[in-house]
Coordinates of C-alpha atoms and ligand atoms in Angstrom, one line a residue:
M20 CA 44.7 -2.1 1.4
A21 CA 42.3 -1.8 4.3
N22 CA 38.8 -0.9 3.2
E23 CA 36.5 0.4 5.8
S24 CA 33.0 1.3 5.0
V25 CA 31.0 3.6 7.2
I26 CA 27.4 4.3 6.7
S27 CA 25.6 7.2 8.3
G28 CA 22.5 9.1 7.5
T29 CA 23.3 12.6 6.4
D30 CA 20.1 13.6 8.0
Q31 CA 21.6 17.0 9.0
K32 CA 20.4 18.0 5.5
N33 CA 17.2 16.1 6.1
K34 CA 18.0 13.9 3.1
L35 CA 17.8 10.3 2.7
E36 CA 21.1 10.5 0.9
V37 CA 23.7 8.5 2.8
K38 CA 27.3 9.4 3.0
T39 CA 29.5 6.4 2.5
E40 CA 33.1 6.9 3.5
I41 CA 35.7 4.6 2.2
K42 CA 39.0 4.8 4.0
V43 CA 41.9 4.0 1.7
E44 CA 45.2 3.2 3.3
A45 CA 48.0 2.6 0.8
M46 CA 50.1 -0.3 1.8
T47 CA 53.7 0.8 1.1
E48 CA 57.1 -0.7 1.9
T49 CA 59.7 1.8 2.8
T50 CA 63.1 1.1 1.4
N51 CA 66.4 3.0 1.3
T52 CA 65.9 3.8 -2.4
D53 CA 62.5 5.1 -1.6
L54 CA 64.0 7.4 0.9
Q55 CA 66.6 8.6 -1.5
N56 CA 64.1 9.2 -4.3
K57 CA 61.5 10.5 -1.9
V58 CA 58.6 11.8 -3.9
E59 CA 55.6 13.4 -2.4
P60 CA 52.8 10.9 -2.6
E61 CA 50.2 11.8 -5.1
V62 CA 47.1 13.2 -3.4
D63 CA 44.0 11.5 -4.7
P64 CA 41.6 14.4 -5.3
K65 CA 38.7 12.1 -4.4
L66 CA 39.8 11.6 -0.8
N67 CA 39.1 14.1 1.9
S68 CA 41.7 15.3 4.5
D69 CA 41.0 12.2 6.6
G70 CA 41.7 9.8 3.7
Y71 CA 38.0 9.0 3.1
E72 CA 36.2 9.2 -0.2
E73 CA 32.8 10.8 0.3
I74 CA 30.1 9.4 -1.9
H75 CA 26.7 11.1 -1.9
S76 CA 24.2 8.9 -3.6
K77 CA 21.1 6.9 -2.9
S78 CA 20.1 3.4 -3.9
P79 CA 18.7 3.2 -7.4
L80 CA 15.8 1.4 -5.8
F81 CA 14.6 4.7 -4.5
Y82 CA 12.6 6.9 -6.8
D83 CA 14.6 9.7 -8.4
L84 CA 12.1 12.3 -7.3
Y85 CA 9.7 11.8 -4.4
E86 CA 6.3 12.7 -5.7
R87 CA 5.3 14.5 -2.5
K88 CA 5.1 18.2 -1.9
A89 CA 6.4 20.1 -5.0
E90 CA 9.1 21.9 -3.1
L91 CA 10.3 18.8 -1.2
Q92 CA 10.8 16.2 -3.9
N93 CA 14.5 15.6 -3.2
Q94 CA 14.2 14.8 0.4
T95 CA 12.2 12.5 2.7
H96 CA 9.8 13.7 5.3
Y97 CA 11.9 12.2 8.1
C98 CA 13.5 14.4 10.8
P99 CA 17.3 14.8 10.9
G100 CA 18.9 11.8 12.5
C101 CA 15.7 9.6 12.3
G102 CA 16.4 5.9 12.1
H103 CA 13.7 5.3 9.5
G104 CA 16.0 6.8 6.8
V105 CA 18.8 4.4 7.6
A106 CA 16.4 1.4 7.8
H107 CA 15.0 2.4 4.4
K108 CA 18.5 2.5 3.0
L109 CA 19.4 -0.9 4.3
I110 CA 16.2 -2.4 2.9
A111 CA 16.6 -0.7 -0.5
E112 CA 20.2 -1.8 -0.9
A113 CA 19.4 -5.4 0.1
L114 CA 16.5 -5.6 -2.4
Q115 CA 18.7 -4.1 -5.1
D116 CA 21.6 -6.4 -4.5
L117 CA 19.4 -9.5 -4.3
G118 CA 17.6 -8.4 -7.5
L119 CA 14.2 -8.4 -5.9
Q120 CA 13.0 -4.9 -6.8
D121 CA 10.4 -6.1 -9.4
K122 CA 9.1 -8.8 -7.1
T123 CA 8.7 -6.7 -4.0
I124 CA 5.5 -5.4 -2.4
F125 CA 6.1 -3.1 0.4
V126 CA 3.3 -2.6 3.0
S127 CA 3.6 0.8 4.6
P128 CA 2.1 1.3 8.1
V129 CA 0.5 4.1 9.9
G130 CA 3.2 6.1 11.8
C131 CA 6.0 8.3 10.7
S132 CA 6.8 5.8 7.9
V133 CA 3.3 6.1 6.5
F134 CA 4.8 7.7 3.4
A135 CA 7.3 5.0 2.6
Y136 CA 5.6 4.5 -0.7
Y137 CA 6.9 7.9 -1.8
Y138 CA 10.4 6.5 -1.7
F139 CA 10.6 2.8 -2.6
D140 CA 10.3 2.1 -6.3
V141 CA 8.5 -1.3 -5.7
G142 CA 4.9 -2.3 -5.5
N143 CA 3.4 -0.4 -2.6
V144 CA 0.3 -0.7 -0.4
Q145 CA -0.6 1.5 2.5
V146 CA -2.7 -0.1 5.1
A147 CA -4.7 0.8 8.3
H148 CA -3.0 1.1 11.6
G149 CA -1.6 -2.2 12.9
R150 CA -3.0 -4.2 10.0
A151 CA 0.1 -4.6 8.0
P152 CA 0.8 -8.3 8.8
A153 CA -2.8 -9.2 8.0
S154 CA -2.7 -7.3 4.7
A155 CA 0.8 -8.8 4.0
T156 CA -0.7 -12.2 4.6
G157 CA -3.4 -11.7 2.0
I158 CA -0.9 -10.4 -0.5
K159 CA 1.6 -13.1 0.0
R160 CA -1.0 -15.9 -0.1
S161 CA -2.5 -14.6 -3.3
C162 CA 0.9 -13.8 -4.9
P163 CA 3.2 -16.4 -3.4
G164 CA 6.1 -15.5 -5.8
K165 CA 6.4 -12.0 -4.4
I166 CA 8.6 -10.6 -1.7
V167 CA 6.2 -9.1 0.8
I168 CA 7.5 -6.7 3.4
S169 CA 5.5 -5.4 6.4
Y170 CA 7.3 -2.3 7.7
Q171 CA 6.0 -1.1 11.1
G172 CA 6.7 1.1 14.1
D173 CA 6.3 0.0 17.7
G174 CA 3.0 1.7 18.2
D175 CA 1.7 0.2 15.0
L176 CA 3.0 -3.3 15.6
A177 CA 3.1 -3.7 19.4
A178 CA 0.0 -1.7 20.4
I179 CA -2.9 -1.5 17.9
G180 CA -1.5 -4.3 15.8
T181 CA -0.5 -6.8 18.5
A182 CA -3.0 -9.4 17.4
E183 CA -2.1 -9.2 13.7
I184 CA 1.7 -9.7 14.3
V185 CA 1.2 -12.5 16.8
H186 CA -1.1 -14.5 14.6
A187 CA 0.8 -13.8 11.4
A188 CA 4.0 -15.1 13.1
N189 CA 2.1 -18.0 14.6
R190 CA 0.8 -19.1 11.2
G191 CA 4.3 -18.8 9.8
E192 CA 3.3 -16.5 7.0
K193 CA 6.2 -16.3 4.5
I194 CA 6.6 -12.6 4.9
T195 CA 9.3 -10.3 6.3
V196 CA 8.5 -7.9 9.1
F197 CA 10.8 -5.0 9.8
F198 CA 9.9 -3.6 13.2
V199 CA 11.3 -0.1 13.9
N200 CA 11.3 0.3 17.6
N201 CA 12.0 3.8 18.8
A202 CA 10.3 3.3 22.2
I203 CA 7.7 6.0 21.5
Y204 CA 4.8 7.0 19.2
G205 CA 6.7 9.3 16.9
M206 CA 4.1 10.6 14.4
T207 CA 1.5 11.7 17.0
G208 CA 3.9 13.6 19.1
G209 CA 5.4 11.2 21.7
Q210 CA 2.8 9.2 23.6
M211 CA 3.9 6.1 25.5
A212 CA 4.3 3.0 23.4
P213 CA 4.2 -0.6 24.6
T214 CA 8.0 -0.4 24.2
T215 CA 8.5 2.7 26.2
M216 CA 11.1 1.9 28.9
I217 CA 10.7 2.0 32.6
G218 CA 11.3 5.5 33.8
Q219 CA 11.1 6.9 30.2
K220 CA 9.0 10.1 30.0
S221 CA 6.3 10.5 27.3
T222 CA 3.4 12.9 26.9
T223 CA 1.1 10.2 28.4
S224 CA 3.6 9.2 31.1
P225 CA 5.1 12.5 32.1
W226 CA 6.3 11.1 35.4
G227 CA 8.2 8.3 33.5
R228 CA 6.8 4.8 32.8
R229 CA 6.1 2.9 36.0
S230 CA 5.7 -0.9 35.9
S231 CA 3.0 -0.7 38.7
N232 CA 0.8 1.5 36.6
E233 CA 1.7 1.1 32.9
G234 CA 3.2 -2.3 32.9
F235 CA 6.6 -3.4 31.6
P236 CA 7.9 -2.7 28.1
L237 CA 7.0 -5.4 25.6
H238 CA 9.9 -7.4 24.1
M239 CA 8.4 -8.3 20.8
A240 CA 11.3 -10.3 19.4
E241 CA 11.4 -12.5 22.5
L242 CA 7.6 -12.8 22.6
L243 CA 7.4 -14.0 19.0
A244 CA 10.3 -16.4 19.6
T245 CA 8.1 -18.4 21.9
L246 CA 6.1 -19.4 18.9
E247 CA 6.8 -22.5 16.9
A248 CA 6.5 -21.2 13.3
P249 CA 8.9 -18.3 12.8
V250 CA 12.2 -19.2 11.2
Y251 CA 14.3 -16.1 11.8
I252 CA 14.0 -13.4 14.5
E253 CA 16.8 -11.0 15.3
R254 CA 17.1 -7.7 17.1
V255 CA 19.6 -5.1 15.8
A256 CA 20.3 -1.5 16.6
L257 CA 21.1 1.7 14.6
S258 CA 23.4 2.9 17.4
D259 CA 26.8 3.1 15.6
N260 CA 28.4 2.0 12.4
K261 CA 29.3 -1.5 13.7
N262 CA 25.7 -2.2 14.7
I263 CA 24.4 -0.7 11.5
M264 CA 26.5 -3.2 9.6
K265 CA 25.0 -6.0 11.7
A266 CA 21.5 -4.6 10.9
R267 CA 22.5 -4.6 7.3
R268 CA 23.3 -8.3 7.4
A269 CA 20.0 -9.1 9.3
V270 CA 17.9 -7.2 6.8
R271 CA 19.6 -9.1 4.0
K272 CA 19.2 -12.5 5.6
A273 CA 15.5 -12.0 6.3
L274 CA 14.9 -11.1 2.7
E275 CA 17.0 -14.0 1.4
L276 CA 15.0 -16.4 3.6
Q277 CA 11.8 -15.1 2.1
R278 CA 13.2 -15.3 -1.4
D279 CA 14.0 -19.0 -0.6
D280 CA 10.4 -19.5 0.6
V281 CA 11.5 -20.6 4.0
G282 CA 9.0 -18.9 6.4
F283 CA 8.2 -16.0 8.7
T284 CA 11.1 -13.6 9.3
F285 CA 11.3 -10.7 11.7
V286 CA 13.9 -8.1 12.3
E287 CA 13.5 -5.6 15.2
I288 CA 15.5 -2.5 14.6
L289 CA 16.2 -0.2 17.6
S290 CA 16.1 3.2 16.1
P291 CA 16.7 6.8 17.1
C292 CA 13.9 9.3 17.2
P293 CA 15.8 12.5 18.0
T294 CA 12.8 14.8 17.6
I295 CA 10.6 13.2 20.2
W296 CA 13.4 12.3 22.5
G297 CA 14.5 15.9 22.4
K298 CA 18.1 15.1 21.5
D299 CA 20.4 15.9 18.6
P300 CA 21.1 13.1 16.2
V301 CA 24.4 12.1 17.7
A302 CA 23.0 12.0 21.3
A303 CA 20.0 10.1 20.0
R304 CA 22.3 7.3 18.7
Q305 CA 24.1 7.2 22.0
W306 CA 20.8 6.9 23.8
V307 CA 20.0 3.8 21.7
A308 CA 23.3 2.3 22.7
E309 CA 23.2 3.3 26.4
K310 CA 19.5 3.0 27.2
M311 CA 17.7 0.9 24.7
I312 CA 20.2 -1.9 24.1
P313 CA 20.4 -2.8 27.8
T314 CA 16.6 -3.1 27.9
F315 CA 16.3 -4.7 24.5
P316 CA 19.4 -6.9 24.1
L317 CA 20.7 -7.5 20.6
N318 CA 20.4 -11.1 19.7
V319 CA 19.4 -13.7 17.2
F320 CA 16.4 -15.3 18.9
R321 CA 15.5 -17.7 16.2
D322 CA 17.4 -19.1 13.2
R323 CA 16.1 -22.4 12.0
R324 CA 14.5 -24.1 9.1
P325 CA 11.0 -25.3 9.7
E326 CA 10.7 -29.0 10.6
V327 CA 8.8 -31.2 8.2
P328 CA 5.6 -32.4 10.0
A329 CA 6.0 -36.1 11.0
V330 CA 2.4 -36.8 9.9
K331 CA 1.6 -35.7 6.4
E332 CA -0.9 -32.9 6.7
N333 CA -4.1 -32.8 4.7
T334 CA -3.9 -30.2 2.0
P335 CA -7.2 -28.8 0.9
P336 CA -7.9 -29.0 -2.8
H337 CA -6.9 -25.9 -4.7
R338 CA -9.9 -24.4 -6.5
S339 CA -10.0 -21.3 -8.7
V340 CA -11.9 -18.3 -7.5
A341 CA -14.5 -18.8 -10.2
D342 CA -15.0 -22.4 -9.2
A343 CA -15.3 -21.5 -5.5
L344 CA -17.9 -18.8 -6.4
E345 CA -19.7 -21.3 -8.6
I346 CA -19.7 -19.0 -11.5
T347 CA -17.9 -21.1 -14.1
P348 CA -20.8 -23.3 -15.2
K349 CA -23.0 -20.3 -15.9
A350 CA -22.3 -19.2 -19.4
A351 CA -22.7 -15.6 -20.3
G352 CA -25.7 -14.6 -22.5
P353 CA -25.7 -15.3 -26.1
D354 CA -24.1 -12.2 -27.4
T355 CA -21.3 -12.1 -24.8
S356 CA -18.5 -13.1 -27.1
K357 CA -19.4 -10.5 -29.7
K358 CA -19.2 -7.7 -27.2
R359 CA -16.3 -9.0 -25.2
S360 CA -14.1 -9.2 -28.2
H361 CA -13.8 -5.4 -28.3
H362 CA -14.1 -4.8 -24.6
K363 CA -11.1 -2.9 -23.1
G364 CA -12.4 -2.7 -19.6
A365 CA -13.9 0.4 -17.9
K366 CA -13.4 2.3 -14.7
I367 CA -16.8 3.4 -13.5
K368 CA -18.0 5.5 -10.6
I369 CA -21.6 5.3 -9.6
A370 CA -22.9 8.0 -7.3
G371 CA -26.2 9.0 -5.8
F372 CA -28.0 8.7 -2.5
G373 CA -28.8 5.6 -0.4
G374 CA -31.9 3.8 -1.7
Q375 CA -31.3 4.5 -5.4
G376 CA -29.6 1.2 -5.9
V377 CA -26.2 2.8 -6.4
L378 CA -24.2 0.0 -4.6
L379 CA -26.4 -2.7 -6.1
L380 CA -25.8 -1.5 -9.6
G381 CA -22.0 -1.7 -8.9
Q382 CA -22.4 -5.3 -7.6
L383 CA -24.4 -6.3 -10.6
L384 CA -21.8 -5.0 -12.9
I385 CA -19.0 -6.9 -11.2
E386 CA -21.0 -10.1 -11.2
M387 CA -21.4 -9.6 -14.9
G388 CA -17.7 -8.9 -15.3
M389 CA -16.9 -12.1 -13.5
R390 CA -19.2 -14.1 -15.7
E391 CA -17.4 -12.6 -18.7
G392 CA -14.0 -13.7 -17.3
L393 CA -12.8 -10.2 -16.4
E394 CA -10.9 -9.0 -13.4
V395 CA -13.3 -7.0 -11.3
S396 CA -13.3 -4.8 -8.2
W397 CA -16.1 -3.0 -6.3
L398 CA -15.3 -0.4 -3.6
P399 CA -18.3 1.1 -1.8
S400 CA -18.3 4.3 0.1
Y401 CA -21.3 5.6 2.1
G402 CA -22.1 7.5 5.2
P403 CA -23.8 6.4 8.4
E404 CA -27.3 6.8 7.0
M405 CA -28.4 3.7 5.1
R406 CA -31.1 5.6 3.2
S407 CA -31.0 9.2 1.7
G408 CA -27.3 9.8 2.7
S409 CA -24.9 10.1 -0.2
A410 CA -23.4 6.9 -1.5
H411 CA -21.0 5.9 -4.3
C412 CA -19.0 3.0 -5.5
H413 CA -16.0 2.4 -7.7
V414 CA -16.3 -0.4 -10.2
C415 CA -13.3 -1.7 -12.2
L416 CA -13.7 -4.1 -15.1
S417 CA -10.5 -5.1 -16.6
R418 CA -8.7 -7.6 -18.7
E419 CA -5.6 -7.2 -16.6
R420 CA -5.0 -7.6 -12.9
I421 CA -6.4 -4.6 -11.0
G422 CA -3.8 -2.7 -9.0
T423 CA -6.2 -0.8 -6.8
P424 CA -10.0 -0.8 -6.4
L425 CA -9.9 3.0 -5.8
I426 CA -10.8 4.9 -8.9
S427 CA -9.6 8.5 -8.8
H428 CA -10.4 9.2 -12.5
P429 CA -13.3 7.2 -13.9
D430 CA -13.9 6.7 -17.6
V431 CA -17.6 6.8 -16.8
L432 CA -19.6 8.5 -14.1
V433 CA -23.1 7.3 -13.5
A434 CA -24.6 10.2 -11.6
M435 CA -27.9 9.3 -10.1
N436 CA -28.7 12.8 -8.9
E437 CA -27.6 16.4 -9.5
F438 CA -25.5 16.6 -6.4
S439 CA -23.3 13.7 -7.6
L440 CA -23.1 15.1 -11.1
R441 CA -21.6 18.3 -9.7
K442 CA -19.5 16.7 -7.1
F443 CA -17.7 14.1 -9.2
A444 CA -17.8 15.4 -12.8
H445 CA -14.3 17.0 -12.4
E446 CA -12.8 13.5 -11.7
V447 CA -13.9 12.0 -15.1
V448 CA -11.0 11.6 -17.6
S449 CA -11.0 14.0 -20.5
G450 CA -13.1 12.5 -23.3
G451 CA -15.0 10.4 -20.7
T452 CA -18.7 10.0 -20.3
I453 CA -21.3 11.0 -17.7
L454 CA -24.6 9.3 -17.7
Y455 CA -26.9 11.6 -15.7
N456 CA -30.3 10.5 -14.2
G457 CA -32.3 13.5 -15.2
E458 CA -34.5 15.0 -17.9
S459 CA -31.8 17.4 -19.0
V460 CA -28.4 18.4 -17.9
P461 CA -28.6 21.5 -15.6
A462 CA -28.3 24.7 -17.7
D463 CA -25.3 26.0 -15.8
F464 CA -23.4 22.7 -15.9
Y465 CA -20.4 23.0 -18.2
A466 CA -18.1 20.2 -19.1
P467 CA -16.9 20.7 -22.7
E468 CA -14.4 17.9 -22.5
L469 CA -16.9 15.3 -21.5
Q470 CA -19.8 13.6 -23.1
V471 CA -22.8 14.2 -20.8
I472 CA -25.9 12.3 -21.5
A473 CA -29.1 13.0 -19.6
I474 CA -31.4 10.0 -19.2
P475 CA -34.8 10.4 -17.6
A476 CA -34.3 7.1 -15.9
A477 CA -36.5 7.6 -12.9
E478 CA -39.4 8.7 -15.2
I479 CA -38.9 5.7 -17.5
A480 CA -38.7 3.3 -14.6
D481 CA -41.9 4.8 -13.0
K482 CA -43.8 4.3 -16.3
L483 CA -42.6 0.7 -16.4
G484 CA -44.1 0.1 -12.9
S485 CA -41.5 0.9 -10.3
T486 CA -38.9 3.7 -9.7
K487 CA -36.8 0.9 -8.0
A488 CA -35.8 0.0 -11.5
T489 CA -34.1 3.4 -12.2
N490 CA -30.7 1.9 -11.7
I491 CA -31.4 -0.8 -14.2
V492 CA -32.5 1.8 -16.8
M493 CA -29.1 3.4 -16.1
M494 CA -27.4 0.0 -16.5
G495 CA -29.0 -0.5 -19.9
A496 CA -27.8 3.0 -20.9
L497 CA -24.3 2.3 -19.6
L498 CA -24.0 -1.0 -21.5
E499 CA -25.4 0.5 -24.7
E500 CA -23.2 3.6 -24.6
T501 CA -19.9 2.0 -23.5
E502 CA -20.3 -1.6 -24.6
C503 CA -18.4 -2.5 -21.5
L504 CA -20.3 -5.7 -20.9
A505 CA -22.8 -7.7 -22.9
P506 CA -26.5 -7.1 -22.3
G507 CA -27.1 -10.8 -22.5
T508 CA -24.9 -11.2 -19.4
A509 CA -26.9 -8.5 -17.7
L510 CA -30.1 -10.5 -18.3
S511 CA -28.7 -13.7 -17.0
V512 CA -27.4 -11.9 -13.8
L513 CA -30.8 -10.3 -13.2
E514 CA -32.6 -13.6 -13.7
D515 CA -30.4 -15.1 -11.0
K516 CA -30.5 -12.2 -8.6
V517 CA -34.0 -10.9 -8.7
K518 CA -36.2 -13.3 -6.9
K519 CA -39.6 -11.5 -7.3
L520 CA -41.0 -12.3 -10.7
D521 CA -42.9 -9.1 -11.2
L522 CA -39.9 -7.0 -10.4
L523 CA -37.7 -9.1 -12.7
E524 CA -40.2 -8.4 -15.5
I525 CA -39.9 -4.7 -14.8
D526 CA -36.1 -4.9 -14.7
R527 CA -36.0 -6.7 -18.0
K528 CA -38.0 -3.9 -19.6
A529 CA -35.9 -1.3 -17.8
L530 CA -32.7 -2.7 -19.2
T531 CA -34.1 -2.6 -22.7
A532 CA -35.6 0.9 -22.2
G533 CA -32.2 2.2 -21.1
R534 CA -30.5 0.7 -24.2
L535 CA -33.2 2.0 -26.5
F536 CA -33.0 5.5 -25.0
I537 CA -29.3 5.7 -25.9
D538 CA -30.0 4.4 -29.4
E539 CA -32.8 6.7 -30.1
H540 CA -32.1 9.9 -28.2
A541 CA -28.7 10.2 -26.8
H542 CA -26.8 11.4 -29.8
I543 CA -29.5 13.6 -31.0
G544 CA -30.7 15.6 -28.1
A545 CA -29.5 14.5 -24.7
V546 CA -25.8 15.1 -25.0
S547 CA -24.6 18.4 -23.5
Q548 CA -23.1 21.0 -25.8
P549 CA -20.2 23.2 -25.0
D550 CA -22.6 26.0 -24.2
G551 CA -24.0 23.8 -21.4
F552 CA -27.3 23.0 -23.0
A553 CA -28.4 19.4 -23.4
Ligands
TPP8 C1 -7.0 3.6 14.2 C2 -6.0 4.7 14.5 N1 -5.7 5.0 15.8 C3 -4.8 5.9 16.1 C4 -4.2 6.6 15.1 C5 -3.2 7.7 15.4 N2 -1.8 7.3 15.2 C6 -1.2 7.6 14.1 S1 0.4 7.1 14.1 C7 0.3 6.5 15.7 C8 1.5 6.0 16.4 C9 2.6 5.5 15.5 O1 3.7 5.2 16.3 P1 4.7 4.1 15.8 O2 4.0 3.0 15.3 O3 5.6 3.9 17.0 O4 5.5 4.8 14.6 P2 6.5 6.0 14.6 O5 5.6 7.2 14.2 O6 7.2 6.1 15.9 O7 7.4 5.7 13.5 C10 -1.0 6.7 16.1 C11 -1.4 6.3 17.5 C12 -4.5 6.3 13.7 N3 -4.0 7.0 12.7 N4 -5.4 5.4 13.5
SF4_9 S1 9.3 12.0 14.9 FE1 10.9 10.5 15.3 S2 10.3 8.6 14.1 FE2 9.2 10.4 13.4 S3 10.3 11.1 11.6 FE3 10.9 12.4 13.4 S4 12.7 11.3 14.3 FE4 11.7 9.9 12.9

């Protein structure tokens, strides 16, 4: 029985689904008896008139539904005939077959494949334009057991990200890079890419690329193959079924090498972009074969195991992060263990205007979290003005590893002004808390599912000697209300960080005053009622 497998994107329907056709040829021996008893062969209902079985399915590694626009959850955003869909399928199948799904972290680029995280049911990170190899480096070095994939277009990898890819390859980072080369910027409407071929028209080279003016196309596979470190570099093409099968093998091999911890692997995939090329999907594939392959020859440019250095290289001592930051010896304050024992972590957003100590409050909290042995993250966001412009930060304190420092739905909002209260209140989880720096919650502010506590922090700090301590009053209130960290830790952090003794004294009092305010007033008068009155 001959078994021929043909894989092609059924992008006519703009779906990622791939039609696999299996041709089944029955091997029969004809004998006289057969002829006498000639019976019409049974027609297998599964086969179509050409003798192929059509299978419409997608790899289980893809999400069942793509959580994108409500009306488009069964299909990808790629154009009909786009090579990204086929490349996605090859990667998904390889990860599935190699049993790597749960270990994989996929780094999506900027470009048409920016939404790859909607499709791959693996760990996903989306990064800035061209930076995927740098981000992948960080991820792989901090999680060496993971399979880290940097998936990039030619504008992303060979234009804005040239430095990142060259240096990641040169360092021999143990990541896999899939480089989808369609000789154009797809997402932004067809500008010339570094890989645009001589004579090829684009919106920025409407006369066709000229070597005298725009230079020659970059051959990234060949360029990277001049470096010492890479272990595997191959160029493949999605031009026809035979080449797609070769691409399939290359994708698999690159991932296997990463699984075996061998070194840097790179697969360049020549890929059709029918929309920008102005061709139908079939003609676009032909164009890959007839125009791209002669310019970018298919080849294995590197396939070797790294040589063991002749001289043993010095390995720097491995130190824990806490050790490197010199935070281990500093014990938390006296009552730390008591508080920590019921601490479940908190996601906090602190918002106000520049100059109110919004970002500093966040930094103090994560320093405290580190001292208490928690996982922490701090993500600041502010405008061009250093003072008076709006600023906020996301603070995550967790017993578990933090997936993202971005907090879309905080448990606690510390609103340092009314603008921030109104702007961010809707983000707070139902049942969450808002600590508002104000004498009372504005009369028309209504958030019945939240606990809103108004704290006259600026006034309290002013009475203590400096409005600069407003953020510390809020910190005291936060610690008392949520018990997210121990006040003793706060004191030890303040003692280390605040160098001016008079200010430290005010901060100490401010911390206590914030805590006392919660104890004495919060649950009596300062919490907003469903009718909106504090
Ligand atoms: C810093 C920055 N510069 C420019 C852009 C605009 N931009 C978005 S995608 C893109 C080109 C992507 O082309 P390519 O990497 O070839 O991917 P394709 O869309 O063809 O898959 C550009 C220039 C951006 N988003 N960010
Ligand atoms: S513009 Fe080109 S690369 Fe982008 S989705 Fe469409 S066909 Fe694919």
